[in-house]
Amino acid sequence: MKWLVVLNAAALLTAAGLLTAALPASSPSSAPPPLKWRACPQDVAKPGLQCATLDVPLDYRNSSGQTIEITISRLASTDPGKRRGVLLTNSGGPGGQGLSFPADLRDLGIPKSVLDRYDVIGIDPRGIGHSTPVTCNLTPQEHPSNIPTYARNAADVTAEAKRVSAVAKKCGSSKTASVLPYITTANTARDMDRIRSALGERRVSYFGVSYGSYLGSVFTALFPHRSDRILIDSAPGPFGWDNSFSRLFGQGFQDRFPDFARFAAARHKTYGLGRTPAQVRAKYFELGKKLDAKPSPDGVSGAAFRQLTFALMYFDSKLPQLAAAWKALQTGKRVAARELASDGTSAGATKIPSDNYLASQLHVICNDSDWSEEVSDYQRNVSRDRHRFPLFGAAGANITPCAFWPSEPVEQQVQITGRGPSNVLILQNLRDPATPLAGARKLRDAFGNRARMVTADQGGHVAYPLMGNKCLNNIATKFLTRGDRPQKDLACGSN
């Protein structure tokens, strides 16, 4: 998920027929030409950042065929005498632009000792931002969010199937549909190895958050001996954003909601949502039912209310906005526009399609794994998860455009295993709504002795360095700067 916080027909059918055989891990044998660093595009320019482009194969099975362009950024080491190498980064998504991320990390307070040790590299992954962007020609009304819509019953799933099938059809007929089957996590990982080669490095370190945790896992699985120190934060699990991960949103909501309930109850005089966490939880169901029957004057439905709650639980700093939105919905007032704003359907540069974030995200998610095409499967899952996770399970289990995607996966998913050096550190908040602890534990198990995991007793999405947890931050910094890693999994307190 994004870190806050969506060809002609004959040629496409030909591309869709090139299926399932696993691609080679290695990049093309010929080294890419040296990079030419220059000023970054204006919409991502920040002090200290330089940018460069390189061409990579669209299809790594045909490395001498069509190429696409990848744009990267560099925040050079602040002390070349202490420089260890390069730190590739990913800010999440999939669909998130990453060119400004090295400077963002600096501005968020990542320690100078880390900036001394590395040239920090940002990447707009294939299909995204300034790297040959894809589009589905979608308007915000056609596909407003990257989270499935809450379904009250089987009829809602049927109605959603009609909507999302139209979304998938538009992706398959867009002006960039010729590249559609090849926008995948595995190919992005292969692009990262091309970037490593272009930078003249034998090995690279990596820091990725949210979806970037899965990308880093795939990279080090494909290129275990070209990866140095792999730091991944807020992990979706060993299979990326597949149907099983989407259904975990219900679990994540359940894990995180008590934090908000305690916050709102402690401020009952301000928001009037309940004097106890139990009363706040009851208010959630009351408001959902009320808005299911009749949306608010500004059009907030029950489904939108539930999704708004999910989105604003990402960070503790958003909890006051969430409580204010609930209060407005309870009293019949308008919800502030900032709470209803989209989290990524617009772009800051004219050459980037306005739907690029959500369009590229669909490309990656739908291409990475094989989604069921049976509406009845999603109806059954919604029915089950409504009872398993009553707060939000009927959203995470609902149908998405991937059920109608115009291309089958071009290769089998990369398997995350324990093969390779023991050089992975996983960071995880205990109560993360977007990438729940359950997924991180599965990734930890898949890596086996390759990984260690550090958890923090806190809620919200993404831990390092954002949350300021001294225990977790110190461990992560020592790993990046000195290579020190706990001998066993550790649990940090709230601070």
Short mmCIF file of C-alpha atoms in Angstrom, two decimals:
data_model
loop_
_atom_site.label_atom_id
_atom_site.label_comp_id
_atom_site.label_asym_id
_atom_site.label_seq_id
_atom_site.Cartn_x
_atom_site.Cartn_y
_atom_site.Cartn_z
CA MET A 1 0.00 0.00 0.00
CA LYS A 2 1.03 3.52 -0.57
CA TRP A 3 2.79 5.04 2.39
CA LEU A 4 0.47 7.98 3.44
CA VAL A 5 -2.36 6.67 3.66
CA VAL A 6 -5.51 3.35 -5.68
CA LEU A 7 -2.23 -2.29 -26.99
CA ASN A 8 -4.85 -3.29 -29.13
CA ALA A 9 -6.95 -6.33 -28.29
CA ALA A 10 -5.15 -8.76 -30.59
CA ALA A 11 -1.72 -7.86 -29.24
CA LEU A 12 -2.95 -8.12 -25.65
CA LEU A 13 -4.32 -11.60 -26.24
CA THR A 14 -0.97 -12.62 -27.71
CA ALA A 15 0.83 -11.28 -24.66
CA ALA A 16 -1.61 -13.06 -22.36
CA GLY A 17 -0.70 -16.36 -23.94
CA LEU A 18 2.92 -16.15 -22.76
CA LEU A 19 2.15 -17.69 -19.39
CA THR A 20 3.36 -19.46 -16.28
CA ALA A 21 6.93 -20.50 -17.13
CA ALA A 22 9.22 -19.13 -14.43
CA LEU A 23 11.55 -16.45 -15.74
CA PRO A 24 15.29 -16.45 -15.02
CA ALA A 25 16.37 -14.47 -12.00
CA SER A 26 19.39 -12.93 -13.65
CA SER A 27 19.38 -9.65 -15.52
CA PRO A 28 20.70 -9.47 -19.10
CA SER A 29 24.40 -10.25 -19.25
CA SER A 30 25.36 -6.95 -20.89
CA ALA A 31 25.92 -4.20 -18.36
CA PRO A 32 23.82 -1.06 -18.75
CA PRO A 33 25.67 2.12 -19.73
CA PRO A 34 26.89 4.49 -17.00
CA LEU A 35 24.21 6.68 -15.48
CA LYS A 36 24.09 10.39 -16.28
CA TRP A 37 22.96 12.31 -13.22
CA ARG A 38 20.99 15.52 -13.64
CA ALA A 39 18.39 17.64 -11.89
CA CYS A 40 15.23 15.76 -10.90
CA PRO A 41 11.83 16.50 -12.44
CA GLN A 42 10.37 19.64 -10.93
CA ASP A 43 7.49 17.90 -9.17
CA VAL A 44 9.87 15.71 -7.12
CA ALA A 45 12.93 17.96 -6.88
CA LYS A 46 14.33 18.35 -3.38
CA PRO A 47 17.66 19.67 -2.08
CA GLY A 48 20.46 17.17 -2.60
CA LEU A 49 18.57 14.91 -5.01
CA GLN A 50 19.89 14.01 -8.45
CA CYS A 51 18.08 11.86 -11.00
CA ALA A 52 19.00 9.57 -13.88
CA THR A 53 17.28 7.19 -16.28
CA LEU A 54 18.10 3.76 -17.67
CA ASP A 55 16.43 1.42 -20.09
CA VAL A 56 15.36 -2.06 -18.98
CA PRO A 57 13.77 -4.94 -20.90
CA LEU A 58 9.99 -4.92 -20.91
CA ASP A 59 10.05 -8.74 -20.94
CA TYR A 60 13.13 -10.33 -19.38
CA ARG A 61 12.64 -13.46 -21.49
CA ASN A 62 13.47 -11.29 -24.47
CA SER A 63 16.18 -9.03 -23.11
CA SER A 64 17.11 -7.71 -26.56
CA GLY A 65 13.51 -6.74 -27.35
CA GLN A 66 11.39 -3.76 -26.36
CA THR A 67 12.63 -1.63 -23.49
CA ILE A 68 10.98 0.76 -21.07
CA GLU A 69 12.52 3.60 -19.09
CA ILE A 70 13.17 3.60 -15.35
CA THR A 71 13.91 6.83 -13.49
CA ILE A 72 15.91 6.78 -10.26
CA SER A 73 17.13 9.38 -7.79
CA ARG A 74 20.21 9.62 -5.60
CA LEU A 75 20.84 11.32 -2.28
CA ALA A 76 24.61 10.97 -2.11
CA SER A 77 26.41 10.00 1.08
CA THR A 78 26.94 12.96 3.38
CA ASP A 79 30.39 11.62 4.32
CA PRO A 80 32.06 9.76 1.43
CA GLY A 81 34.80 8.56 3.77
CA LYS A 82 32.22 6.51 5.68
CA ARG A 83 30.29 5.36 2.61
CA ARG A 84 29.52 1.64 2.52
CA GLY A 85 27.57 1.47 -0.74
CA VAL A 86 24.03 2.12 -1.93
CA LEU A 87 20.66 1.70 -0.23
CA LEU A 88 17.83 1.05 -2.66
CA THR A 89 14.43 2.13 -1.32
CA ASN A 90 10.73 1.72 -1.98
CA SER A 91 8.02 3.84 -0.38
CA GLY A 92 5.14 1.39 -0.76
CA GLY A 93 2.05 1.02 -2.88
CA PRO A 94 2.29 -0.68 -5.26
CA GLY A 95 1.89 2.45 -7.29
CA GLY A 96 3.82 4.82 -5.08
CA GLN A 97 6.33 7.15 -6.71
CA GLY A 98 9.72 6.89 -5.03
CA LEU A 99 12.01 9.57 -6.43
CA SER A 100 11.56 11.92 -3.48
CA PHE A 101 11.70 9.13 -0.89
CA PRO A 102 15.43 9.44 -0.03
CA ALA A 103 14.93 13.14 0.78
CA ASP A 104 11.67 12.35 2.57
CA LEU A 105 13.54 9.91 4.82
CA ARG A 106 16.11 12.59 5.58
CA ASP A 107 13.36 15.06 6.41
CA LEU A 108 11.58 12.51 8.63
CA GLY A 109 14.74 12.19 10.70
CA ILE A 110 16.48 9.04 9.52
CA PRO A 111 19.82 9.25 11.38
CA LYS A 112 22.77 11.01 9.78
CA SER A 113 24.81 7.88 10.42
CA VAL A 114 22.64 6.09 7.84
CA LEU A 115 22.95 8.95 5.36
CA ASP A 116 26.73 8.88 5.85
CA ARG A 117 26.94 5.18 5.04
CA TYR A 118 24.92 5.11 1.83
CA ASP A 119 24.01 6.77 -1.38
CA VAL A 120 20.23 6.46 -0.87
CA ILE A 121 18.49 5.55 -4.12
CA GLY A 122 14.85 6.28 -4.90
CA ILE A 123 13.03 4.55 -7.73
CA ASP A 124 9.87 5.13 -9.67
CA PRO A 125 9.22 1.43 -10.40
CA ARG A 126 8.20 0.29 -13.86
CA GLY A 127 4.83 1.64 -14.90
CA ILE A 128 4.87 4.35 -12.23
CA GLY A 129 5.45 8.08 -12.22
CA HIS A 130 8.40 9.15 -14.33
CA SER A 131 9.19 5.56 -15.37
CA THR A 132 7.13 4.89 -18.54
CA PRO A 133 3.81 5.26 -16.70
CA VAL A 134 0.74 3.13 -17.34
CA THR A 135 -2.88 4.22 -17.35
CA CYS A 136 -6.35 2.71 -17.38
CA ASN A 137 -7.98 6.04 -18.34
CA LEU A 138 -9.95 5.93 -15.10
CA THR A 139 -11.76 8.82 -13.47
CA PRO A 140 -11.89 9.07 -9.66
CA GLN A 141 -15.56 8.15 -9.83
CA GLU A 142 -14.87 4.93 -11.76
CA HIS A 143 -12.34 3.58 -9.26
CA PRO A 144 -12.01 5.86 -6.24
CA SER A 145 -9.94 3.66 -3.90
CA ASN A 146 -7.41 0.86 -3.69
CA ILE A 147 -9.38 -0.86 -0.91
CA PRO A 148 -12.34 -3.10 -1.87
CA THR A 149 -15.81 -1.70 -1.21
CA TYR A 150 -17.70 -2.92 1.86
CA ALA A 151 -20.40 -5.41 0.87
CA ARG A 152 -23.51 -5.83 3.00
CA ASN A 153 -24.69 -8.96 1.22
CA ALA A 154 -24.30 -11.13 -1.91
CA ALA A 155 -26.20 -8.59 -4.02
CA ASP A 156 -23.59 -5.95 -3.20
CA VAL A 157 -20.87 -8.30 -4.45
CA THR A 158 -22.78 -8.82 -7.70
CA ALA A 159 -23.16 -5.07 -8.16
CA GLU A 160 -19.48 -4.50 -7.41
CA ALA A 161 -18.53 -7.21 -9.92
CA LYS A 162 -20.26 -5.24 -12.66
CA ARG A 163 -18.39 -2.07 -11.73
CA VAL A 164 -14.92 -3.60 -11.39
CA SER A 165 -15.26 -5.64 -14.58
CA ALA A 166 -15.65 -2.35 -16.42
CA VAL A 167 -12.49 -1.07 -14.70
CA ALA A 168 -10.51 -4.12 -15.83
CA LYS A 169 -11.84 -3.72 -19.38
CA LYS A 170 -10.61 -0.12 -19.50
CA CYS A 171 -7.15 -1.23 -18.34
CA GLY A 172 -7.08 -3.81 -21.15
CA SER A 173 -7.96 -1.26 -23.82
CA SER A 174 -5.88 1.70 -22.66
CA LYS A 175 -3.08 3.24 -24.68
CA THR A 176 -0.51 1.48 -22.46
CA ALA A 177 -2.12 -1.97 -22.57
CA SER A 178 0.76 -3.42 -24.61
CA VAL A 179 2.94 -3.38 -21.47
CA LEU A 180 0.16 -4.52 -19.12
CA PRO A 181 1.26 -8.16 -18.50
CA TYR A 182 4.83 -7.18 -17.60
CA ILE A 183 4.19 -4.71 -14.76
CA THR A 184 4.96 -7.15 -11.93
CA THR A 185 6.87 -7.28 -8.67
CA ALA A 186 9.29 -9.88 -10.05
CA ASN A 187 10.14 -7.70 -13.05
CA THR A 188 10.55 -4.68 -10.78
CA ALA A 189 13.02 -6.72 -8.71
CA ARG A 190 14.92 -7.56 -11.91
CA ASP A 191 14.95 -3.85 -12.73
CA MET A 192 16.51 -3.26 -9.32
CA ASP A 193 19.33 -5.62 -10.24
CA ARG A 194 19.86 -3.64 -13.45
CA ILE A 195 20.04 -0.50 -11.32
CA ARG A 196 22.63 -2.20 -9.12
CA SER A 197 24.70 -3.00 -12.18
CA ALA A 198 24.35 0.53 -13.58
CA LEU A 199 25.57 1.91 -10.25
CA GLY A 200 28.65 -0.32 -10.46
CA GLU A 201 27.87 -2.14 -7.23
CA ARG A 202 28.49 -5.84 -6.54
CA ARG A 203 25.83 -5.88 -3.81
CA VAL A 204 23.17 -3.46 -2.64
CA SER A 205 21.30 -2.87 0.62
CA TYR A 206 17.58 -2.17 0.68
CA PHE A 207 14.92 -0.44 2.77
CA GLY A 208 11.26 -0.80 1.81
CA VAL A 209 8.01 -0.14 3.63
CA SER A 210 4.54 -1.67 3.25
CA TYR A 211 4.32 -3.18 -0.27
CA GLY A 212 8.03 -2.33 -0.48
CA SER A 213 8.57 -5.10 2.07
CA TYR A 214 7.26 -7.62 -0.44
CA LEU A 215 9.33 -6.10 -3.25
CA GLY A 216 12.47 -6.37 -1.11
CA SER A 217 11.61 -9.95 -0.21
CA VAL A 218 11.26 -10.86 -3.90
CA PHE A 219 14.50 -9.06 -4.76
CA THR A 220 16.55 -10.90 -2.17
CA ALA A 221 14.87 -14.20 -3.10
CA LEU A 222 15.81 -13.74 -6.76
CA PHE A 223 19.25 -12.24 -6.05
CA PRO A 224 20.30 -13.49 -2.60
CA HIS A 225 24.02 -12.97 -3.13
CA ARG A 226 23.63 -9.51 -4.62
CA SER A 227 21.74 -8.27 -1.56
CA ASP A 228 23.63 -6.85 1.39
CA ARG A 229 21.44 -5.63 4.28
CA ILE A 230 17.70 -6.01 3.69
CA LEU A 231 15.49 -3.95 6.02
CA ILE A 232 11.75 -4.36 5.48
CA ASP A 233 9.05 -2.56 7.43
CA SER A 234 5.34 -3.46 7.69
CA ALA A 235 5.14 -6.66 5.69
CA PRO A 236 2.10 -7.86 3.74
CA GLY A 237 3.35 -11.45 3.80
CA PRO A 238 5.21 -13.89 1.54
CA PHE A 239 2.70 -13.69 -1.35
CA GLY A 240 2.29 -9.95 -1.72
CA TRP A 241 -1.11 -8.40 -2.30
CA ASP A 242 -3.12 -11.48 -3.25
CA ASN A 243 -6.67 -12.39 -2.27
CA SER A 244 -5.57 -13.80 1.09
CA PHE A 245 -3.77 -10.56 1.93
CA SER A 246 -6.76 -8.45 0.90
CA ARG A 247 -8.88 -10.43 3.33
CA LEU A 248 -6.38 -9.59 6.10
CA PHE A 249 -7.64 -5.99 6.04
CA GLY A 250 -10.46 -7.31 8.21
CA GLN A 251 -7.93 -8.61 10.73
CA GLY A 252 -5.92 -5.38 10.61
CA PHE A 253 -9.00 -3.29 11.29
CA GLN A 254 -9.88 -5.49 14.28
CA ASP A 255 -6.33 -5.19 15.62
CA ARG A 256 -6.18 -1.42 15.31
CA PHE A 257 -9.72 -0.30 16.18
CA PRO A 258 -9.30 -0.55 20.00
CA ASP A 259 -6.64 2.19 19.82
CA PHE A 260 -9.15 4.55 18.22
CA ALA A 261 -11.92 3.47 20.57
CA ARG A 262 -9.76 4.32 23.60
CA PHE A 263 -8.80 7.67 22.03
CA ALA A 264 -12.41 8.65 21.34
CA ALA A 265 -13.70 7.45 24.72
CA ALA A 266 -11.05 9.48 26.54
CA ARG A 267 -12.35 12.57 24.69
CA HIS A 268 -16.06 11.93 25.04
CA LYS A 269 -16.76 15.55 25.95
CA THR A 270 -15.20 16.68 22.65
CA TYR A 271 -16.63 14.11 20.25
CA GLY A 272 -19.61 12.50 22.01
CA LEU A 273 -18.96 9.05 20.54
CA GLY A 274 -19.11 7.06 23.78
CA ARG A 275 -17.74 7.13 27.30
CA THR A 276 -16.09 3.72 26.99
CA PRO A 277 -14.31 1.86 24.17
CA ALA A 278 -17.26 -0.56 24.07
CA GLN A 279 -19.65 2.34 23.46
CA VAL A 280 -17.42 3.69 20.68
CA ARG A 281 -17.43 0.26 19.04
CA ALA A 282 -21.23 0.19 19.26
CA LYS A 283 -21.29 3.65 17.68
CA TYR A 284 -19.37 2.27 14.70
CA PHE A 285 -22.09 -0.27 13.98
CA GLU A 286 -24.82 2.31 14.63
CA LEU A 287 -23.34 4.81 12.16
CA GLY A 288 -22.67 2.13 9.56
CA LYS A 289 -26.27 0.92 9.70
CA LYS A 290 -27.62 4.47 9.59
CA LEU A 291 -25.53 5.40 6.55
CA ASP A 292 -26.34 2.13 4.81
CA ALA A 293 -30.00 3.13 4.99
CA LYS A 294 -29.46 6.77 4.04
CA PRO A 295 -26.14 8.43 3.10
CA SER A 296 -25.18 11.68 4.77
CA PRO A 297 -26.13 15.03 3.15
CA ASP A 298 -22.70 15.16 1.50
CA GLY A 299 -23.04 11.62 0.14
CA VAL A 300 -21.10 9.50 2.65
CA SER A 301 -22.56 6.00 2.46
CA GLY A 302 -22.08 3.19 4.95
CA ALA A 303 -19.36 1.71 2.75
CA ALA A 304 -17.57 5.07 2.50
CA PHE A 305 -17.82 5.53 6.28
CA ARG A 306 -16.16 2.18 6.93
CA GLN A 307 -13.43 2.89 4.39
CA LEU A 308 -12.85 6.37 5.84
CA THR A 309 -12.41 4.80 9.26
CA PHE A 310 -9.91 2.28 7.90
CA ALA A 311 -7.84 4.94 6.12
CA LEU A 312 -7.65 7.37 9.03
CA MET A 313 -6.47 4.68 11.44
CA TYR A 314 -3.13 4.44 9.59
CA PHE A 315 -1.49 7.01 11.84
CA ASP A 316 -2.16 8.23 15.37
CA SER A 317 -1.94 11.81 14.08
CA LYS A 318 -5.12 11.16 12.03
CA LEU A 319 -7.25 9.93 14.94
CA PRO A 320 -8.57 13.42 15.78
CA GLN A 321 -9.70 13.84 12.15
CA LEU A 322 -11.41 10.47 12.29
CA ALA A 323 -13.25 11.32 15.51
CA ALA A 324 -14.30 14.69 14.05
CA ALA A 325 -15.63 12.93 10.94
CA TRP A 326 -17.67 10.51 13.08
CA LYS A 327 -19.06 13.44 15.06
CA ALA A 328 -20.09 15.20 11.85
CA LEU A 329 -21.79 12.08 10.53
CA GLN A 330 -23.58 11.56 13.84
CA THR A 331 -24.91 15.13 13.95
CA GLY A 332 -25.80 15.45 10.27
CA LYS A 333 -23.08 17.95 9.43
CA ARG A 334 -20.75 17.81 6.43
CA VAL A 335 -17.54 15.85 6.73
CA ALA A 336 -14.47 18.02 6.14
CA ALA A 337 -13.08 17.69 2.61
CA ARG A 338 -9.65 16.68 3.88
CA GLU A 339 -11.12 13.51 5.37
CA LEU A 340 -12.78 12.58 2.08
CA ALA A 341 -9.79 13.37 -0.13
CA SER A 342 -8.34 10.67 -2.37
CA ASP A 343 -4.95 9.23 -1.41
CA GLY A 344 -3.36 8.89 -4.82
CA THR A 345 -5.53 9.27 -7.89
CA SER A 346 -3.92 12.47 -9.06
CA ALA A 347 -0.36 13.15 -10.14
CA GLY A 348 1.91 16.14 -9.81
CA ALA A 349 3.41 16.17 -13.31
CA THR A 350 1.61 16.63 -16.60
CA LYS A 351 3.26 13.65 -18.31
CA ILE A 352 1.98 11.27 -15.63
CA PRO A 353 -1.61 10.06 -16.15
CA SER A 354 -3.95 11.26 -13.41
CA ASP A 355 -4.97 7.66 -12.61
CA ASN A 356 -1.39 6.36 -12.56
CA TYR A 357 -1.27 5.44 -8.87
CA LEU A 358 -4.36 3.25 -8.88
CA ALA A 359 -3.81 2.01 -12.44
CA SER A 360 -0.24 0.87 -11.80
CA GLN A 361 -1.33 -0.67 -8.52
CA LEU A 362 -3.93 -2.75 -10.32
CA HIS A 363 -1.32 -3.85 -12.85
CA VAL A 364 1.00 -5.16 -10.15
CA ILE A 365 -1.64 -6.73 -7.90
CA CYS A 366 -3.57 -8.42 -10.69
CA ASN A 367 -0.44 -9.61 -12.53
CA ASP A 368 1.37 -10.94 -9.47
CA SER A 369 -1.07 -13.72 -8.59
CA ASP A 370 -3.94 -15.71 -10.08
CA TRP A 371 -7.25 -14.35 -8.74
CA SER A 372 -10.50 -16.28 -8.78
CA GLU A 373 -12.84 -15.32 -11.63
CA GLU A 374 -15.96 -16.67 -9.90
CA VAL A 375 -18.23 -14.06 -8.32
CA SER A 376 -19.62 -16.77 -6.03
CA ASP A 377 -16.17 -17.21 -4.43
CA TYR A 378 -16.17 -13.58 -3.32
CA GLN A 379 -19.77 -13.80 -2.13
CA ARG A 380 -18.83 -16.78 0.03
CA ASN A 381 -15.72 -15.01 1.38
CA VAL A 382 -17.70 -11.88 2.21
CA SER A 383 -20.26 -13.96 4.11
CA ARG A 384 -17.53 -15.68 6.11
CA ASP A 385 -15.45 -12.60 6.84
CA ARG A 386 -18.47 -10.54 7.88
CA HIS A 387 -18.67 -12.91 10.85
CA ARG A 388 -14.93 -13.45 11.38
CA PHE A 389 -14.11 -9.74 11.26
CA PRO A 390 -17.40 -7.88 11.71
CA LEU A 391 -15.88 -4.41 11.59
CA PHE A 392 -14.35 -4.56 8.09
CA GLY A 393 -14.10 -8.14 6.88
CA ALA A 394 -16.88 -7.66 4.32
CA ALA A 395 -14.70 -5.07 2.58
CA GLY A 396 -11.40 -6.94 2.41
CA ALA A 397 -13.11 -10.03 1.01
CA ASN A 398 -15.06 -8.24 -1.73
CA ILE A 399 -14.38 -8.61 -5.45
CA THR A 400 -11.81 -6.43 -7.25
CA PRO A 401 -10.86 -5.75 -10.90
CA CYS A 402 -8.34 -8.60 -10.64
CA ALA A 403 -11.21 -11.08 -11.03
CA PHE A 404 -11.69 -9.78 -14.59
CA TRP A 405 -8.10 -8.88 -15.46
CA PRO A 406 -7.39 -9.12 -19.22
CA SER A 407 -4.11 -11.01 -18.78
CA GLU A 408 -3.07 -14.12 -16.88
CA PRO A 409 0.19 -14.01 -14.85
CA VAL A 410 3.19 -14.36 -17.17
CA GLU A 411 5.08 -16.47 -14.62
CA GLN A 412 4.66 -18.26 -11.32
CA GLN A 413 5.08 -16.24 -8.16
CA VAL A 414 8.56 -15.99 -6.71
CA GLN A 415 8.84 -18.21 -3.65
CA ILE A 416 10.20 -16.62 -0.48
CA THR A 417 12.36 -19.23 1.24
CA GLY A 418 15.26 -19.60 3.65
CA ARG A 419 17.80 -20.05 0.86
CA GLY A 420 20.46 -17.36 0.94
CA PRO A 421 22.45 -15.32 3.45
CA SER A 422 20.96 -14.48 6.83
CA ASN A 423 20.66 -10.77 6.14
CA VAL A 424 16.97 -9.79 6.49
CA LEU A 425 15.46 -7.73 9.31
CA ILE A 426 11.66 -7.35 9.50
CA LEU A 427 10.07 -4.48 11.46
CA GLN A 428 6.41 -4.64 12.44
CA ASN A 429 3.90 -2.72 14.57
CA LEU A 430 1.64 -5.02 16.56
CA ARG A 431 -1.55 -3.20 15.53
CA ASP A 432 -1.08 -2.27 11.89
CA PRO A 433 -4.41 -1.93 10.04
CA ALA A 434 -2.95 -2.14 6.52
CA THR A 435 -0.29 -4.84 6.86
CA PRO A 436 -1.34 -6.81 9.95
CA LEU A 437 1.01 -8.71 12.21
CA ALA A 438 -0.41 -11.99 10.91
CA GLY A 439 1.10 -11.36 7.47
CA ALA A 440 4.50 -10.39 8.88
CA ARG A 441 4.61 -13.59 10.88
CA LYS A 442 3.98 -15.62 7.73
CA LEU A 443 6.83 -13.81 5.98
CA ARG A 444 9.10 -14.42 8.96
CA ASP A 445 8.30 -18.13 8.80
CA ALA A 446 8.93 -18.24 5.04
CA PHE A 447 12.40 -16.67 5.41
CA GLY A 448 13.37 -19.04 8.19
CA ASN A 449 16.90 -18.40 9.43
CA ARG A 450 17.47 -15.73 6.79
CA ALA A 451 15.43 -13.27 8.88
CA ARG A 452 14.87 -11.83 12.31
CA MET A 453 11.77 -9.84 13.29
CA VAL A 454 11.40 -6.91 15.69
CA THR A 455 7.89 -5.96 16.78
CA ALA A 456 6.78 -2.76 18.49
CA ASP A 457 3.82 -2.50 20.85
CA GLN A 458 2.11 0.30 18.95
CA GLY A 459 -0.62 0.87 16.40
CA GLY A 460 -0.52 2.34 12.93
CA HIS A 461 1.19 1.70 9.63
CA VAL A 462 5.00 1.82 9.15
CA ALA A 463 7.45 1.93 12.04
CA TYR A 464 10.93 3.23 11.06
CA PRO A 465 11.72 6.05 11.63
CA LEU A 466 8.19 7.45 11.57
CA MET A 467 6.85 6.27 14.93
CA GLY A 468 9.82 7.35 17.00
CA ASN A 469 10.02 4.05 18.89
CA LYS A 470 13.52 4.26 20.38
CA CYS A 471 13.96 0.51 20.82
CA LEU A 472 12.95 -0.37 17.26
CA ASN A 473 14.68 2.63 15.69
CA ASN A 474 17.99 1.87 17.40
CA ILE A 475 17.91 -1.74 16.22
CA ALA A 476 17.12 -0.71 12.65
CA THR A 477 19.82 1.97 12.58
CA LYS A 478 22.48 -0.38 13.95
CA PHE A 479 21.54 -2.95 11.33
CA LEU A 480 21.90 -0.47 8.47
CA THR A 481 25.06 1.20 9.74
CA ARG A 482 26.99 -1.63 11.41
CA GLY A 483 25.30 -4.81 10.26
CA ASP A 484 24.32 -5.68 13.85
CA ARG A 485 21.19 -7.77 13.98
CA PRO A 486 19.46 -9.44 16.95
CA GLN A 487 20.35 -13.07 17.47
CA LYS A 488 16.66 -13.82 17.94
CA ASP A 489 13.32 -12.11 17.35
CA LEU A 490 12.69 -9.22 19.73
CA ALA A 491 9.65 -7.39 21.07
CA CYS A 492 9.93 -3.65 21.77
CA GLY A 493 7.53 -1.85 24.08
CA SER A 494 5.44 1.20 23.24
CA ASN A 495 8.55 3.36 23.63
#
